[in-house]
Amino acid sequence: MEGKTSLAQPTRPTASGLQWLTAPSAVAGMAYRWTDGSLERLEITENGAAVVSSCRLDETAVQITTSHDGRLVVVACIDGSLRCWDSTASSLTLRWSLPNAHSHIVTDASTSPSSDRSHAAAASGPVRSLSLSHAGYHLAMVDNTTLRIYNAASAQPSVLTSMNDVTSAVWSSTSSTLAVGKTDGSIEIHELSADQLNSISQLGCPSDEQG
């Protein structure tokens, strides 16, 4: 691909595991990854993948997500920060950085703060999930058992609302509906309206389901 850098080893393991990869749900042929101290925007075609833009990110990523349209990329780093970039076809520009935003803080990327089974279902430790909504660029992060919602489009985002006893959360691919997994095994469906989560319905624990 002319003017672009081909991927020599797109899934090469690192000291902290496989490289982080995320892709926007509404844009074909685009993806982002963190690897070897860099955040990269990838173009993917039938001929392979190539780096079209990148920026330095010296802190190791523990979670990464992008908006449905690929315009924003958010990374949780091992220094406890959350960082967000604006993405264009030619550049990645830091939009904001929040220090001490989560509890996955380590000094060595080869170690993990998950020392017991309480984090066994997490992707990489205390930061259990990280996702951006389809409507409004709202960021949902589950850290340990606390869900926090941020407005990622803001230049200085703050916590809009939060919820305790949460193990995971994921946005609907078409709306501001959020599915929330609870520590008791149940699943709650919420709608984000006026920066507040409003309960829509609740599913029972898997062990309570019949059949």
CSV table of C-alpha atoms in Angstrom, one decimal:
chain,number,residue,atom,x,y,z
A,1,MET,CA,0.0,0.0,0.0
A,2,GLU,CA,1.7,3.2,-1.2
A,3,GLY,CA,2.5,5.7,1.5
A,4,LYS,CA,1.5,3.3,4.3
A,5,THR,CA,3.4,0.9,6.6
A,6,SER,CA,2.5,-2.7,6.2
A,7,LEU,CA,2.1,-4.9,9.4
A,8,ALA,CA,5.1,-7.3,9.6
A,9,GLN,CA,3.7,-9.2,12.7
A,10,PRO,CA,0.1,-8.1,13.3
A,11,THR,CA,-0.4,-10.5,16.3
A,12,ARG,CA,3.0,-10.7,17.8
A,13,PRO,CA,2.8,-11.3,21.6
A,14,THR,CA,4.4,-8.7,24.0
A,15,ALA,CA,5.5,-8.9,27.6
A,16,SER,CA,2.0,-8.0,28.7
A,17,GLY,CA,0.1,-10.3,26.2
A,18,LEU,CA,-1.2,-9.9,22.7
A,19,GLN,CA,-1.4,-6.4,21.3
A,20,TRP,CA,-4.7,-4.5,22.0
A,21,LEU,CA,-7.0,-4.2,19.0
A,22,THR,CA,-10.4,-2.5,18.5
A,23,ALA,CA,-12.5,-1.6,15.5
A,24,PRO,CA,-15.4,0.8,14.9
A,25,SER,CA,-18.8,-0.9,14.4
A,26,ALA,CA,-20.0,1.5,11.6
A,27,VAL,CA,-16.8,1.8,9.5
A,28,ALA,CA,-15.5,-1.1,7.4
A,29,GLY,CA,-11.8,-1.5,6.9
A,30,MET,CA,-10.6,0.5,10.0
A,31,ALA,CA,-9.1,-0.6,13.3
A,32,TYR,CA,-6.8,0.7,16.1
A,33,ARG,CA,-4.2,-1.1,18.1
A,34,TRP,CA,-1.7,-0.3,20.8
A,35,THR,CA,1.7,-2.0,20.3
A,36,ASP,CA,5.3,-1.4,21.3
A,37,GLY,CA,4.6,2.1,22.8
A,38,SER,CA,2.5,3.4,19.9
A,39,LEU,CA,-1.2,3.8,19.2
A,40,GLU,CA,-1.9,3.1,15.5
A,41,ARG,CA,-4.8,3.6,13.1
A,42,LEU,CA,-4.9,0.7,10.6
A,43,GLU,CA,-6.5,0.4,7.2
A,44,ILE,CA,-7.6,-3.2,6.4
A,45,THR,CA,-8.3,-4.4,2.9
A,46,GLU,CA,-8.4,-7.7,1.1
A,47,ASN,CA,-4.7,-7.3,0.5
A,48,GLY,CA,-3.8,-7.0,4.2
A,49,ALA,CA,-3.5,-4.3,6.8
A,50,ALA,CA,-1.3,-1.1,7.0
A,51,VAL,CA,-0.6,1.7,9.5
A,52,VAL,CA,-2.0,5.0,8.2
A,53,SER,CA,-1.3,7.1,11.3
A,54,SER,CA,0.2,6.7,14.7
A,55,CYS,CA,1.3,8.5,17.8
A,56,ARG,CA,3.6,7.6,20.8
A,57,LEU,CA,2.0,6.1,23.9
A,58,ASP,CA,4.7,5.0,26.2
A,59,GLU,CA,2.4,3.7,29.0
A,60,THR,CA,1.1,0.2,28.5
A,61,ALA,CA,-2.5,-0.1,27.5
A,62,VAL,CA,-4.8,-2.3,29.6
A,63,GLN,CA,-8.0,-1.6,27.6
A,64,ILE,CA,-8.8,0.2,24.4
A,65,THR,CA,-12.0,1.2,22.6
A,66,THR,CA,-13.2,3.3,19.8
A,67,SER,CA,-16.4,5.1,18.9
A,68,HIS,CA,-18.8,3.5,16.3
A,69,ASP,CA,-17.6,6.0,13.7
A,70,GLY,CA,-13.9,5.7,14.6
A,71,ARG,CA,-13.5,9.4,15.4
A,72,LEU,CA,-12.5,8.9,19.0
A,73,VAL,CA,-10.2,6.3,20.6
A,74,VAL,CA,-9.9,5.8,24.3
A,75,VAL,CA,-7.1,3.9,26.1
A,76,ALA,CA,-6.9,2.9,29.8
A,77,CYS,CA,-3.2,2.8,30.8
A,78,ILE,CA,-1.3,1.1,33.5
A,79,ASP,CA,-0.5,4.4,35.2
A,80,GLY,CA,-4.2,4.7,36.1
A,81,SER,CA,-5.0,7.3,33.4
A,82,LEU,CA,-7.7,7.4,30.7
A,83,ARG,CA,-6.6,9.0,27.5
A,84,CYS,CA,-8.7,10.0,24.4
A,85,TRP,CA,-7.6,10.8,20.9
A,86,ASP,CA,-9.3,12.5,17.9
A,87,SER,CA,-8.6,10.5,14.8
A,88,THR,CA,-8.4,11.6,11.2
A,89,ALA,CA,-7.1,9.8,8.1
A,90,SER,CA,-3.7,11.4,8.7
A,91,SER,CA,-3.3,12.0,12.4
A,92,LEU,CA,-4.1,11.0,16.0
A,93,THR,CA,-4.4,14.1,18.3
A,94,LEU,CA,-4.7,13.8,22.1
A,95,ARG,CA,-8.1,15.3,23.1
A,96,TRP,CA,-7.9,14.8,26.8
A,97,SER,CA,-6.2,12.8,29.6
A,98,LEU,CA,-7.6,11.9,33.0
A,99,PRO,CA,-5.0,10.9,35.7
A,100,ASN,CA,-6.0,8.5,38.4
A,101,ALA,CA,-9.2,7.5,36.6
A,102,HIS,CA,-9.0,3.7,37.4
A,103,SER,CA,-7.3,1.3,39.8
A,104,HIS,CA,-5.3,-0.9,37.3
A,105,ILE,CA,-2.0,0.7,38.3
A,106,VAL,CA,1.3,-1.3,38.0
A,107,THR,CA,4.9,-0.3,37.4
A,108,ASP,CA,5.7,-3.5,35.5
A,109,ALA,CA,3.6,-4.5,32.5
A,110,SER,CA,4.5,-8.2,33.0
A,111,THR,CA,2.7,-8.2,36.4
A,112,SER,CA,-1.0,-8.0,37.1
A,113,PRO,CA,-3.0,-6.5,40.1
A,114,SER,CA,-5.4,-9.4,39.7
A,115,SER,CA,-4.2,-11.8,42.4
A,116,ASP,CA,-7.3,-13.7,43.1
A,117,ARG,CA,-10.5,-15.1,41.5
A,118,SER,CA,-12.4,-11.9,42.0
A,119,HIS,CA,-11.1,-10.5,38.7
A,120,ALA,CA,-11.2,-13.9,36.8
A,121,ALA,CA,-13.9,-12.7,34.4
A,122,ALA,CA,-12.1,-9.4,33.6
A,123,ALA,CA,-10.2,-8.8,30.4
A,124,SER,CA,-7.0,-7.8,32.1
A,125,GLY,CA,-7.7,-6.9,35.7
A,126,PRO,CA,-9.6,-4.2,37.5
A,127,VAL,CA,-10.7,-2.4,34.3
A,128,ARG,CA,-13.3,-5.0,33.4
A,129,SER,CA,-14.9,-3.1,30.4
A,130,LEU,CA,-14.5,0.0,28.4
A,131,SER,CA,-16.9,1.1,25.6
A,132,LEU,CA,-18.2,4.2,23.8
A,133,SER,CA,-21.9,4.7,23.1
A,134,HIS,CA,-23.3,4.9,19.6
A,135,ALA,CA,-25.2,8.1,20.6
A,136,GLY,CA,-23.4,11.0,22.2
A,137,TYR,CA,-19.9,9.5,22.6
A,138,HIS,CA,-20.5,8.5,26.2
A,139,LEU,CA,-17.8,6.4,27.7
A,140,ALA,CA,-18.7,3.5,30.1
A,141,MET,CA,-15.9,2.1,32.2
A,142,VAL,CA,-16.2,-0.6,34.8
A,143,ASP,CA,-13.3,-0.5,37.3
A,144,ASN,CA,-13.4,-3.2,39.9
A,145,THR,CA,-17.1,-3.2,40.6
A,146,THR,CA,-17.9,0.5,39.9
A,147,LEU,CA,-19.4,1.7,36.6
A,148,ARG,CA,-18.7,5.3,35.6
A,149,ILE,CA,-20.1,7.2,32.7
A,150,TYR,CA,-18.1,10.0,31.1
A,151,ASN,CA,-18.9,12.4,28.2
A,152,ALA,CA,-15.9,11.6,26.0
A,153,ALA,CA,-16.7,14.4,23.5
A,154,SER,CA,-16.0,17.0,26.2
A,155,ALA,CA,-12.5,18.6,26.3
A,156,GLN,CA,-12.6,18.1,30.1
A,157,PRO,CA,-14.8,15.1,30.8
A,158,SER,CA,-16.1,14.3,34.3
A,159,VAL,CA,-18.1,11.5,35.8
A,160,LEU,CA,-21.8,12.1,34.7
A,161,THR,CA,-23.2,9.2,36.8
A,162,SER,CA,-22.0,6.0,38.4
A,163,MET,CA,-23.3,2.6,39.7
A,164,ASN,CA,-21.9,0.1,42.2
A,165,ASP,CA,-21.9,-3.7,42.2
A,166,VAL,CA,-21.2,-4.0,38.5
A,167,THR,CA,-19.0,-6.5,36.7
A,168,SER,CA,-19.4,-5.5,33.1
A,169,ALA,CA,-21.2,-3.0,30.8
A,170,VAL,CA,-21.8,-2.7,27.1
A,171,TRP,CA,-23.7,-0.2,24.9
A,172,SER,CA,-26.2,-1.1,22.3
A,173,SER,CA,-24.8,-0.7,18.8
A,174,THR,CA,-27.7,1.6,17.7
A,175,SER,CA,-28.7,3.6,20.8
A,176,SER,CA,-27.9,4.9,24.3
A,177,THR,CA,-29.1,1.7,25.9
A,178,LEU,CA,-26.6,0.1,28.2
A,179,ALA,CA,-26.6,-3.6,29.4
A,180,VAL,CA,-25.1,-3.9,32.9
A,181,GLY,CA,-23.9,-7.1,34.5
A,182,LYS,CA,-24.2,-7.1,38.3
A,183,THR,CA,-22.2,-8.9,40.9
A,184,ASP,CA,-25.2,-11.1,41.8
A,185,GLY,CA,-25.3,-12.5,38.3
A,186,SER,CA,-28.2,-10.5,37.1
A,187,ILE,CA,-28.3,-8.2,34.0
A,188,GLU,CA,-30.0,-4.8,34.0
A,189,ILE,CA,-30.9,-2.8,30.9
A,190,HIS,CA,-30.6,1.0,31.3
A,191,GLU,CA,-31.2,4.0,29.1
A,192,LEU,CA,-29.0,7.0,29.4
A,193,SER,CA,-31.1,10.2,29.4
A,194,ALA,CA,-30.2,13.7,30.7
A,195,ASP,CA,-26.9,12.2,31.9
A,196,GLN,CA,-28.6,9.7,34.2
A,197,LEU,CA,-29.1,5.9,33.8
A,198,ASN,CA,-32.8,5.0,33.9
A,199,SER,CA,-33.7,1.3,34.5
A,200,ILE,CA,-35.7,-0.3,31.7
A,201,SER,CA,-35.8,-3.9,32.6
A,202,GLN,CA,-33.9,-6.6,34.5
A,203,LEU,CA,-33.0,-10.2,33.6
A,204,GLY,CA,-32.7,-12.8,36.3
A,205,CYS,CA,-29.5,-14.6,37.2
A,206,PRO,CA,-28.6,-17.5,34.8
A,207,SER,CA,-29.1,-20.0,37.6
A,208,ASP,CA,-32.7,-18.7,38.0
A,209,GLU,CA,-33.6,-19.2,34.3
A,210,GLN,CA,-35.8,-22.2,33.5
A,211,GLY,CA,-35.0,-24.6,30.7
